[in-house]
Amino acid sequence: MTQVTINGNTYSDAGESAKDMRSGGHRAYLLPLLGDTMAVVGQAAINTASAQAAAIQAQAAQALAQAAQAGIIAVSLNVPTGLPACRPALLLNFAKTRRLDPRMTFSRASSALFTDANGFLATAAANAARFDHDSITGECLGLLIEEQRANLLLYSDQFNNAAWLMDNVSTPSVAAISPDGTLNAYKLAENTAVAPHSLYQAAGMGQAGAVATASIYVKAAERTKFRLYFDAIGGGQVLGGVVDLSAGTVAAGSAASGGVLLKQSVTALKNGWFRVTVTGYIAGKSTYFTHAQCIDPSGAGAYEGSFGSGLYIFKAQIELGEFATSQIATTSAAVTRPVDYAAMTGTGFSSWFQPEEGTFILGYGAAMSASSMLDSQSLMVSDGSGNNAYVLRFYSFNNVNTFDAIVVSGGAGQMDSEGLALAASASAAVQAFGYKVNNIASVINGGAVAVDTVNALPVGVDWLRLGGGGMVQTIAYLAYYRKRLANSELQIMSNL
């Protein structure tokens, strides 16, 4: 006896149901049986397809959300996101591709350091773009752009040179693998005197009371505490706090006798290395002495040394400016690293730019620093004279990272967003800027939109430039749309 129920109908071969397949019953009920079977199979297929469609739609929504966060906004997939339903005409995704668009040229008339994908310091040749990375994770942060700087210390990588003066330490010798992955880091080793134990060098600042930033790479050996500071003859100190190299922390610093400590930092690198920086100035003094000092476990700077105990040091620098930049190697004279900038002109520019309206989305990578100079230009689109230009600026105002947008037409200013502040603790930013006649707007990180509704547009613009001003930053990406996106879209596109 066989009995089966399909699609609500029961079929049998022994008379147990109305649909009996015996004695010719199959002629009456075979086709209905097949029909019920196909109905069940068909419904199962529909259910499976619906589930797959729902999964695909969910994946699409997630992808769009991730794209919005990355600033790489694409097309509408009938998923409500608030994102623009158009593709960017230009997308330079430096953090993802780790290369320069072939339509761009890059300029920096010297070699320069950056952190490579393996977390080591590496050297880029003159006029070669640098794509900086997080030393610990290896994540690419984007295109590295730095202002012009000079290292005023001599023999910055050779601590055994006579340019370095020793205070109760032995002549340093090469003893460890450095942050560039080779055996070229020096050991700062103390003697047994009851006194401070340090290495130092004088450097002229060019003017009295100049703001300067000292920096050095340090790694613990027998000593796990360290201090970086600078002072002047006749008084004046800018004392960085004691750095605990086992914890990667820095205590509060101080200043005395006309010295002013503006800020300090300690940044972890791979293999136990740290970069320590101190920024400040000494009123009335034009020569600063930069000190790298061992500190004992109690935090004391003057103590009875243990012969040979110390720590490892690598690449010292003091530079004029409100923040540290990549280290510049010197020998018998100070060395200047020229400014970085990338440019796009000609058909490489005109193929995507729309004079009547458009939107730029500029994504900054981590570790941004800016000077208080108002010529700190992250992005400029211009006619070459500056009389017609769109400018996105990034600068420091009262020690707060600040962004604004400027529009100039025929030599007359049309818009200045007056500064869109970003908390100093923020590690990255996205700025969205849209333009159209009498309809210009700028926003940072999804905040309030700065709008100007009475303006003319620049004319004859024919080139784009990234960098060239007073900052150090990584540009993760730049996207351009050939339409003025709505204010709500600008907020979404810039919201990290």
Short mmCIF file of C-alpha atoms in Angstrom, two decimals:
data_model
loop_
_atom_site.label_atom_id
_atom_site.label_comp_id
_atom_site.label_asym_id
_atom_site.label_seq_id
_atom_site.Cartn_x
_atom_site.Cartn_y
_atom_site.Cartn_z
CA MET A 1 0.00 0.00 0.00
CA THR A 2 1.32 3.40 -0.98
CA GLN A 3 -0.15 6.79 -0.12
CA VAL A 4 1.21 10.32 -0.65
CA THR A 5 -0.11 13.85 -0.02
CA ILE A 6 1.09 16.56 -2.37
CA ASN A 7 -0.10 20.17 -2.40
CA GLY A 8 -3.04 19.21 -0.10
CA ASN A 9 -4.27 16.29 -2.26
CA THR A 10 -3.85 12.61 -1.25
CA TYR A 11 -3.16 9.90 -3.84
CA SER A 12 -3.07 6.10 -3.16
CA ASP A 13 -2.92 2.70 -4.89
CA ALA A 14 -5.14 0.80 -2.40
CA GLY A 15 -8.35 2.79 -2.21
CA GLU A 16 -7.42 4.73 0.88
CA SER A 17 -8.27 8.04 -0.84
CA ALA A 18 -10.71 9.39 -3.37
CA LYS A 19 -7.87 9.68 -5.86
CA ASP A 20 -7.30 5.91 -6.30
CA MET A 21 -4.70 5.10 -8.94
CA ARG A 22 -5.88 1.44 -9.36
CA SER A 23 -8.03 0.01 -12.21
CA GLY A 24 -7.45 2.87 -14.63
CA GLY A 25 -7.46 5.53 -11.93
CA HIS A 26 -4.07 6.61 -13.10
CA ARG A 27 -5.69 7.87 -16.28
CA ALA A 28 -7.82 10.26 -14.23
CA TYR A 29 -5.34 11.28 -11.56
CA LEU A 30 -1.84 11.05 -13.07
CA LEU A 31 -1.92 14.53 -14.58
CA PRO A 32 -3.34 16.13 -11.39
CA LEU A 33 -0.59 14.33 -9.44
CA LEU A 34 2.05 15.72 -11.78
CA GLY A 35 0.45 19.18 -11.57
CA ASP A 36 0.51 19.12 -7.78
CA THR A 37 4.12 17.95 -7.85
CA MET A 38 5.15 20.80 -10.18
CA ALA A 39 3.27 23.31 -8.02
CA VAL A 40 5.21 22.25 -4.96
CA VAL A 41 8.52 22.32 -6.82
CA GLY A 42 7.70 25.69 -8.36
CA GLN A 43 6.80 27.24 -5.00
CA ALA A 44 10.03 25.93 -3.53
CA ALA A 45 11.96 27.58 -6.36
CA ILE A 46 10.12 30.86 -5.80
CA ASN A 47 10.88 30.76 -2.10
CA THR A 48 14.54 30.04 -2.77
CA ALA A 49 14.77 32.87 -5.33
CA SER A 50 13.07 35.29 -2.93
CA ALA A 51 15.51 34.39 -0.18
CA GLN A 52 18.43 34.81 -2.55
CA ALA A 53 17.07 38.15 -3.75
CA ALA A 54 16.66 39.35 -0.17
CA ALA A 55 20.21 38.27 0.61
CA ILE A 56 21.55 40.04 -2.48
CA GLN A 57 19.64 43.21 -1.60
CA ALA A 58 20.99 43.06 1.97
CA GLN A 59 24.52 42.59 0.63
CA ALA A 60 24.04 45.51 -1.74
CA ALA A 61 22.85 47.75 1.08
CA GLN A 62 25.84 46.73 3.18
CA ALA A 63 28.23 47.35 0.28
CA LEU A 64 26.76 50.79 -0.32
CA ALA A 65 27.07 51.65 3.35
CA GLN A 66 30.70 50.58 3.29
CA ALA A 67 31.26 52.54 0.10
CA ALA A 68 29.75 55.62 1.69
CA GLN A 69 32.12 55.30 4.61
CA ALA A 70 35.06 54.98 2.23
CA GLY A 71 33.85 57.88 0.10
CA ILE A 72 33.62 55.72 -3.02
CA ILE A 73 30.01 56.26 -3.95
CA ALA A 74 28.64 54.41 -6.96
CA VAL A 75 25.18 53.70 -8.33
CA SER A 76 21.64 53.13 -7.14
CA LEU A 77 20.54 49.51 -6.70
CA ASN A 78 17.00 50.45 -5.66
CA VAL A 79 18.18 50.33 -2.06
CA PRO A 80 17.25 53.48 -0.10
CA THR A 81 20.58 54.93 1.08
CA GLY A 82 20.44 58.71 0.54
CA LEU A 83 23.53 58.41 -1.67
CA PRO A 84 23.75 60.00 -5.11
CA ALA A 85 22.42 57.80 -7.93
CA CYS A 86 25.38 58.57 -10.19
CA ARG A 87 28.98 57.56 -10.56
CA PRO A 88 31.89 59.91 -9.91
CA ALA A 89 33.52 61.25 -13.08
CA LEU A 90 36.88 61.12 -11.27
CA LEU A 91 37.94 58.72 -8.53
CA LEU A 92 41.49 58.75 -7.18
CA ASN A 93 41.51 56.10 -4.47
CA PHE A 94 45.10 56.37 -3.27
CA ALA A 95 44.64 54.30 -0.11
CA LYS A 96 43.27 51.35 -2.11
CA THR A 97 45.38 51.44 -5.28
CA ARG A 98 48.63 52.73 -3.73
CA ARG A 99 49.54 54.42 -6.98
CA LEU A 100 49.31 57.74 -8.75
CA ASP A 101 46.81 58.15 -11.58
CA PRO A 102 48.77 58.24 -14.89
CA ARG A 103 47.15 61.58 -15.70
CA MET A 104 48.89 63.16 -12.70
CA THR A 105 52.43 64.37 -12.21
CA PHE A 106 54.15 64.49 -8.83
CA SER A 107 56.76 66.96 -7.66
CA ARG A 108 59.22 66.99 -4.75
CA ALA A 109 62.77 67.86 -5.70
CA SER A 110 64.45 65.48 -3.24
CA SER A 111 64.17 62.00 -1.80
CA ALA A 112 61.97 61.54 1.28
CA LEU A 113 60.97 58.97 3.89
CA PHE A 114 57.68 57.13 4.31
CA THR A 115 56.41 53.98 6.02
CA ASP A 116 56.04 51.05 3.64
CA ALA A 117 53.47 48.21 3.66
CA ASN A 118 55.74 46.13 5.89
CA GLY A 119 55.87 48.86 8.53
CA PHE A 120 59.47 49.89 7.86
CA LEU A 121 60.81 53.33 7.02
CA ALA A 122 61.63 53.50 3.31
CA THR A 123 62.97 56.12 0.93
CA ALA A 124 61.15 57.47 -2.11
CA ALA A 125 63.23 58.97 -4.90
CA ALA A 126 62.94 62.60 -5.92
CA ASN A 127 59.61 63.37 -7.63
CA ALA A 128 58.22 59.97 -6.60
CA ALA A 129 54.90 59.85 -4.77
CA ARG A 130 54.87 58.38 -1.26
CA PHE A 131 52.02 56.15 -0.08
CA ASP A 132 52.24 56.05 3.68
CA HIS A 133 51.18 53.12 5.89
CA ASP A 134 50.35 52.44 9.49
CA SER A 135 53.52 50.93 10.96
CA ILE A 136 51.65 48.43 13.12
CA THR A 137 48.76 47.26 10.89
CA GLY A 138 50.28 47.86 7.45
CA GLU A 139 47.10 49.69 6.36
CA CYS A 140 47.71 52.18 3.55
CA LEU A 141 46.72 55.68 4.68
CA GLY A 142 46.98 57.28 1.24
CA LEU A 143 49.13 59.76 -0.66
CA LEU A 144 51.56 61.50 1.72
CA ILE A 145 51.76 65.27 1.28
CA GLU A 146 54.17 67.41 3.33
CA GLU A 147 55.15 71.05 3.41
CA GLN A 148 58.75 72.15 2.92
CA ARG A 149 60.88 71.57 6.01
CA ALA A 150 64.57 71.57 7.02
CA ASN A 151 66.34 69.45 9.62
CA LEU A 152 68.61 71.86 11.50
CA LEU A 153 70.59 69.19 13.35
CA LEU A 154 73.87 68.03 11.80
CA TYR A 155 74.77 64.36 11.33
CA SER A 156 71.22 63.51 12.34
CA ASP A 157 71.74 59.77 11.79
CA GLN A 158 75.32 59.54 13.14
CA PHE A 159 75.29 59.93 16.91
CA ASN A 160 78.98 59.09 17.19
CA ASN A 161 79.93 62.22 15.22
CA ALA A 162 81.63 65.10 17.05
CA ALA A 163 78.64 67.33 16.26
CA TRP A 164 76.90 65.51 19.13
CA LEU A 165 78.02 66.40 22.65
CA MET A 166 77.93 63.81 25.41
CA ASP A 167 76.84 64.35 28.98
CA ASN A 168 77.84 61.32 31.10
CA VAL A 169 77.30 58.80 28.31
CA SER A 170 79.71 56.72 26.24
CA THR A 171 80.31 57.46 22.58
CA PRO A 172 77.26 55.84 20.90
CA SER A 173 77.84 52.83 18.67
CA VAL A 174 75.62 50.92 16.24
CA ALA A 175 73.85 48.21 18.22
CA ALA A 176 70.31 47.49 17.02
CA ILE A 177 67.98 47.01 14.07
CA SER A 178 66.35 50.37 13.36
CA PRO A 179 62.84 51.25 12.11
CA ASP A 180 64.12 50.90 8.53
CA GLY A 181 64.90 47.22 9.15
CA THR A 182 68.70 47.44 9.04
CA LEU A 183 71.46 47.41 11.66
CA ASN A 184 72.03 51.16 12.00
CA ALA A 185 70.44 52.26 15.28
CA TYR A 186 72.76 53.53 18.02
CA LYS A 187 72.88 52.74 21.72
CA LEU A 188 72.81 55.65 24.17
CA ALA A 189 74.70 54.11 27.12
CA GLU A 190 75.31 55.84 30.47
CA ASN A 191 78.40 55.94 32.66
CA THR A 192 78.42 55.66 36.47
CA ALA A 193 78.28 59.38 37.30
CA VAL A 194 75.57 60.71 39.60
CA ALA A 195 74.26 63.19 37.07
CA PRO A 196 72.05 63.54 33.97
CA HIS A 197 72.91 61.13 31.13
CA SER A 198 72.20 62.58 27.70
CA LEU A 199 73.31 63.38 24.19
CA TYR A 200 72.73 66.88 22.79
CA GLN A 201 73.43 69.33 19.97
CA ALA A 202 72.90 73.05 19.37
CA ALA A 203 71.06 74.38 16.30
CA GLY A 204 70.30 77.91 15.16
CA MET A 205 66.61 78.69 14.62
CA GLY A 206 67.18 81.78 12.48
CA GLN A 207 65.13 84.02 14.75
CA ALA A 208 64.45 84.48 18.44
CA GLY A 209 61.48 82.70 19.92
CA ALA A 210 60.85 80.51 16.87
CA VAL A 211 58.37 77.64 17.23
CA ALA A 212 60.25 74.39 16.69
CA THR A 213 59.55 70.65 16.85
CA ALA A 214 62.16 68.15 18.01
CA SER A 215 61.77 64.43 17.27
CA ILE A 216 63.67 61.16 17.58
CA TYR A 217 63.07 57.40 17.34
CA VAL A 218 63.66 55.51 20.62
CA LYS A 219 63.55 51.89 21.80
CA ALA A 220 63.99 50.49 25.30
CA ALA A 221 67.07 48.51 26.31
CA GLU A 222 68.11 48.37 29.99
CA ARG A 223 66.44 51.74 30.46
CA THR A 224 62.73 51.96 29.70
CA LYS A 225 62.21 55.66 30.35
CA PHE A 226 63.34 58.59 28.21
CA ARG A 227 62.97 62.33 27.86
CA LEU A 228 63.29 64.59 24.78
CA TYR A 229 63.69 68.32 25.40
CA PHE A 230 65.37 71.48 24.23
CA ASP A 231 66.83 74.42 26.13
CA ALA A 232 68.96 77.52 25.60
CA ILE A 233 72.11 79.07 27.09
CA GLY A 234 71.22 81.56 29.78
CA GLY A 235 67.89 79.96 30.61
CA GLY A 236 64.79 78.67 28.93
CA GLN A 237 63.58 75.08 28.73
CA VAL A 238 60.93 73.15 26.82
CA LEU A 239 60.73 69.82 28.64
CA GLY A 240 58.91 66.92 27.10
CA GLY A 241 57.34 64.59 29.65
CA VAL A 242 58.98 61.33 30.69
CA VAL A 243 58.22 58.66 28.06
CA ASP A 244 57.55 55.17 29.36
CA LEU A 245 58.78 52.93 26.56
CA SER A 246 57.29 49.81 28.11
CA ALA A 247 53.79 51.32 28.15
CA GLY A 248 54.03 53.70 25.20
CA THR A 249 52.89 56.67 27.29
CA VAL A 250 54.20 60.14 27.98
CA ALA A 251 53.75 62.12 31.19
CA ALA A 252 52.89 65.79 31.31
CA GLY A 253 55.71 68.05 30.17
CA SER A 254 56.72 71.46 31.43
CA ALA A 255 58.59 74.64 30.54
CA ALA A 256 60.64 77.25 32.39
CA SER A 257 62.42 80.62 32.04
CA GLY A 258 60.70 81.80 28.89
CA GLY A 259 60.16 78.36 27.42
CA VAL A 260 56.69 77.37 26.25
CA LEU A 261 55.66 73.74 25.65
CA LEU A 262 52.94 73.64 23.00
CA LYS A 263 52.48 69.88 22.57
CA GLN A 264 54.19 66.50 22.66
CA SER A 265 53.51 63.01 21.35
CA VAL A 266 54.71 59.41 21.38
CA THR A 267 53.80 57.17 18.44
CA ALA A 268 54.24 53.40 18.51
CA LEU A 269 56.03 51.72 15.60
CA LYS A 270 56.75 48.06 15.02
CA ASN A 271 59.39 46.05 16.91
CA GLY A 272 59.19 48.16 20.07
CA TRP A 273 60.21 51.48 18.50
CA PHE A 274 58.53 54.82 19.22
CA ARG A 275 58.77 58.26 17.65
CA VAL A 276 58.82 60.98 20.31
CA THR A 277 58.09 64.63 19.47
CA VAL A 278 58.13 67.89 21.45
CA THR A 279 56.91 71.27 20.12
CA GLY A 280 57.49 74.66 21.73
CA TYR A 281 59.60 77.81 21.75
CA ILE A 282 61.95 79.80 23.99
CA ALA A 283 61.27 83.53 24.07
CA GLY A 284 64.26 85.70 23.21
CA LYS A 285 66.46 82.77 22.20
CA SER A 286 67.54 81.81 18.69
CA THR A 287 69.74 78.79 19.45
CA TYR A 288 68.16 75.66 20.91
CA PHE A 289 69.99 72.64 22.35
CA THR A 290 68.17 69.36 21.62
CA HIS A 291 68.67 66.67 24.29
CA ALA A 292 68.01 62.91 24.21
CA GLN A 293 68.12 61.80 27.86
CA CYS A 294 68.00 58.49 29.74
CA ILE A 295 65.68 58.48 32.76
CA ASP A 296 65.89 56.07 35.70
CA PRO A 297 62.96 53.86 36.82
CA SER A 298 61.82 56.41 39.41
CA GLY A 299 61.54 59.11 36.75
CA ALA A 300 64.65 60.99 37.85
CA GLY A 301 66.80 62.70 35.25
CA ALA A 302 69.91 62.89 37.45
CA TYR A 303 70.90 59.58 39.03
CA GLU A 304 73.83 57.19 39.53
CA GLY A 305 74.28 55.47 36.21
CA SER A 306 74.85 51.79 35.61
CA PHE A 307 77.73 51.51 33.16
CA GLY A 308 76.56 50.40 29.73
CA SER A 309 72.86 50.60 30.54
CA GLY A 310 70.75 52.73 28.25
CA LEU A 311 68.41 52.65 25.26
CA TYR A 312 68.48 52.74 21.45
CA ILE A 313 68.10 55.89 19.35
CA PHE A 314 67.66 56.61 15.65
CA LYS A 315 67.27 59.70 13.42
CA ALA A 316 67.04 62.94 15.41
CA GLN A 317 65.51 66.14 14.04
CA ILE A 318 64.63 69.69 15.01
CA GLU A 319 62.63 71.71 12.50
CA LEU A 320 60.86 75.04 12.45
CA GLY A 321 57.14 74.41 12.64
CA GLU A 322 54.20 73.41 14.79
CA PHE A 323 54.40 69.64 14.16
CA ALA A 324 56.86 66.94 13.14
CA THR A 325 57.33 65.84 9.54
CA SER A 326 59.18 62.85 8.10
CA GLN A 327 62.80 62.75 9.17
CA ILE A 328 65.39 64.38 6.90
CA ALA A 329 68.90 62.93 6.95
CA THR A 330 71.78 65.41 7.30
CA THR A 331 75.55 65.35 7.43
CA SER A 332 77.72 68.49 7.64
CA ALA A 333 74.89 70.97 6.96
CA ALA A 334 71.16 71.37 7.45
CA VAL A 335 69.08 69.80 4.68
CA THR A 336 65.76 70.97 3.26
CA ARG A 337 63.06 68.63 1.92
CA PRO A 338 60.97 70.51 -0.70
CA VAL A 339 57.17 70.60 -0.68
CA ASP A 340 55.09 67.73 -2.12
CA TYR A 341 52.31 68.24 -4.64
CA ALA A 342 50.48 66.27 -7.32
CA ALA A 343 48.95 67.99 -10.36
CA MET A 344 46.62 67.21 -13.25
CA THR A 345 46.31 69.45 -16.33
CA GLY A 346 45.30 69.42 -20.00
CA THR A 347 42.89 66.78 -21.26
CA GLY A 348 43.56 64.76 -18.14
CA PHE A 349 41.71 67.53 -16.31
CA SER A 350 39.15 68.67 -18.89
CA SER A 351 37.93 65.11 -19.53
CA TRP A 352 36.05 65.06 -16.21
CA PHE A 353 35.68 68.64 -14.95
CA GLN A 354 32.32 70.41 -15.34
CA PRO A 355 32.53 74.26 -15.17
CA GLU A 356 28.81 74.85 -14.49
CA GLU A 357 28.41 72.60 -11.45
CA GLY A 358 30.13 69.81 -9.59
CA THR A 359 31.08 68.25 -6.26
CA PHE A 360 34.45 67.29 -4.74
CA ILE A 361 34.75 64.70 -1.96
CA LEU A 362 38.19 64.78 -0.32
CA GLY A 363 39.07 62.02 2.16
CA TYR A 364 41.98 62.59 4.51
CA GLY A 365 43.85 59.68 6.02
CA ALA A 366 44.99 59.44 9.64
CA ALA A 367 47.70 61.45 11.42
CA MET A 368 46.83 64.87 10.06
CA SER A 369 48.77 67.95 11.18
CA ALA A 370 48.51 71.51 9.96
CA SER A 371 50.21 74.81 10.61
CA SER A 372 48.38 78.04 11.38
CA MET A 373 49.26 79.31 7.90
CA LEU A 374 46.13 80.11 5.93
CA ASP A 375 47.83 79.08 2.68
CA SER A 376 47.66 75.42 3.74
CA GLN A 377 45.97 74.21 0.58
CA SER A 378 44.87 70.60 0.38
CA LEU A 379 43.13 70.97 -3.00
CA MET A 380 43.23 73.76 -5.56
CA VAL A 381 41.42 73.90 -8.91
CA SER A 382 42.53 77.05 -10.73
CA ASP A 383 43.33 78.91 -13.92
CA GLY A 384 46.96 79.09 -12.79
CA SER A 385 46.83 82.70 -11.68
CA GLY A 386 44.74 82.33 -8.55
CA ASN A 387 42.22 84.86 -9.88
CA ASN A 388 39.81 82.01 -10.61
CA ALA A 389 39.99 79.11 -8.19
CA TYR A 390 38.32 76.63 -5.89
CA VAL A 391 40.44 75.98 -2.79
CA LEU A 392 39.95 73.50 0.05
CA ARG A 393 42.18 74.41 2.99
CA PHE A 394 43.27 72.54 6.09
CA TYR A 395 45.00 74.48 8.87
CA SER A 396 45.30 74.80 12.65
CA PHE A 397 43.35 77.48 14.49
CA ASN A 398 43.81 77.66 18.28
CA ASN A 399 45.30 74.15 18.05
CA VAL A 400 42.13 72.76 16.44
CA ASN A 401 42.16 71.15 12.99
CA THR A 402 40.13 73.48 10.79
CA PHE A 403 38.85 73.18 7.23
CA ASP A 404 37.31 75.68 4.88
CA ALA A 405 36.45 76.28 1.24
CA ILE A 406 37.30 79.39 -0.79
CA VAL A 407 35.93 80.41 -4.18
CA VAL A 408 37.50 83.20 -6.25
CA SER A 409 36.08 84.50 -9.54
CA GLY A 410 37.74 87.24 -11.57
CA GLY A 411 40.00 88.04 -8.63
CA ALA A 412 37.06 88.61 -6.27
CA GLY A 413 36.27 86.33 -3.36
CA GLN A 414 32.90 84.60 -3.71
CA MET A 415 32.90 82.32 -0.66
CA ASP A 416 34.92 81.58 2.46
CA SER A 417 33.29 79.02 4.71
CA GLU A 418 35.12 80.62 7.68
CA GLY A 419 36.44 77.41 9.11
CA LEU A 420 34.73 74.10 9.77
CA ALA A 421 36.30 72.92 13.03
CA LEU A 422 37.21 69.32 13.74
CA ALA A 423 38.16 68.05 17.19
CA ALA A 424 41.91 67.79 17.63
CA SER A 425 41.48 64.14 18.67
CA ALA A 426 39.92 63.18 15.32
CA SER A 427 42.23 60.93 13.32
CA ALA A 428 40.69 61.37 9.87
CA ALA A 429 38.27 63.60 8.00
CA VAL A 430 36.16 63.85 4.85
CA GLN A 431 35.31 67.21 3.29
CA ALA A 432 32.51 67.55 0.74
CA PHE A 433 32.26 70.67 -1.44
CA GLY A 434 29.64 71.38 -4.09
CA TYR A 435 29.37 74.35 -6.45
CA LYS A 436 26.84 75.93 -8.78
CA VAL A 437 26.00 79.57 -9.50
CA ASN A 438 24.48 81.05 -6.32
CA ASN A 439 24.61 77.64 -4.66
CA ILE A 440 27.94 76.68 -3.06
CA ALA A 441 28.28 74.47 0.02
CA SER A 442 30.96 72.82 2.13
CA VAL A 443 30.75 70.31 5.00
CA ILE A 444 33.20 68.30 7.10
CA ASN A 445 32.45 64.85 8.55
CA GLY A 446 28.69 65.10 8.10
CA GLY A 447 28.34 68.23 10.22
CA ALA A 448 26.53 71.50 9.56
CA VAL A 449 26.59 72.65 5.93
CA ALA A 450 28.18 76.04 5.21
CA VAL A 451 26.21 77.54 2.29
CA ASP A 452 26.65 80.65 0.13
CA THR A 453 23.80 81.60 -2.24
CA VAL A 454 25.20 84.78 -3.79
CA ASN A 455 28.22 84.01 -5.92
CA ALA A 456 29.74 83.70 -9.36
CA LEU A 457 31.86 80.76 -10.43
CA PRO A 458 35.53 80.76 -11.48
CA VAL A 459 36.14 80.77 -15.23
CA GLY A 460 38.93 79.26 -17.30
CA VAL A 461 40.09 76.79 -14.65
CA ASP A 462 42.26 74.14 -16.25
CA TRP A 463 44.31 72.34 -13.60
CA LEU A 464 44.07 70.55 -10.26
CA ARG A 465 46.68 70.39 -7.55
CA LEU A 466 46.83 68.35 -4.33
CA GLY A 467 49.14 69.74 -1.64
CA GLY A 468 51.63 72.56 -1.92
CA GLY A 469 50.83 74.25 1.42
CA GLY A 470 51.57 74.18 5.13
CA MET A 471 50.57 70.74 6.36
CA VAL A 472 51.42 67.08 6.60
CA GLN A 473 48.60 64.76 5.65
CA THR A 474 47.70 61.64 3.78
CA ILE A 475 44.99 61.93 1.13
CA ALA A 476 43.05 58.68 1.11
CA TYR A 477 40.88 59.52 -1.91
CA LEU A 478 39.43 62.25 -4.10
CA ALA A 479 36.10 61.84 -5.90
CA TYR A 480 34.43 64.30 -8.28
CA TYR A 481 30.80 64.37 -9.49
CA ARG A 482 29.63 66.35 -12.51
CA LYS A 483 26.70 67.80 -10.59
CA ARG A 484 26.11 69.85 -7.46
CA LEU A 485 24.94 67.19 -4.99
CA ALA A 486 22.18 68.07 -2.54
CA ASN A 487 23.20 69.27 0.93
CA SER A 488 21.84 66.05 2.48
CA GLU A 489 24.02 64.04 0.09
CA LEU A 490 27.06 66.14 1.00
CA GLN A 491 26.47 65.33 4.66
CA ILE A 492 26.11 61.60 4.00
CA MET A 493 29.16 61.53 1.72
CA SER A 494 31.34 63.26 4.33
CA ASN A 495 30.05 61.35 7.33
CA LEU A 496 32.73 58.96 8.57
#
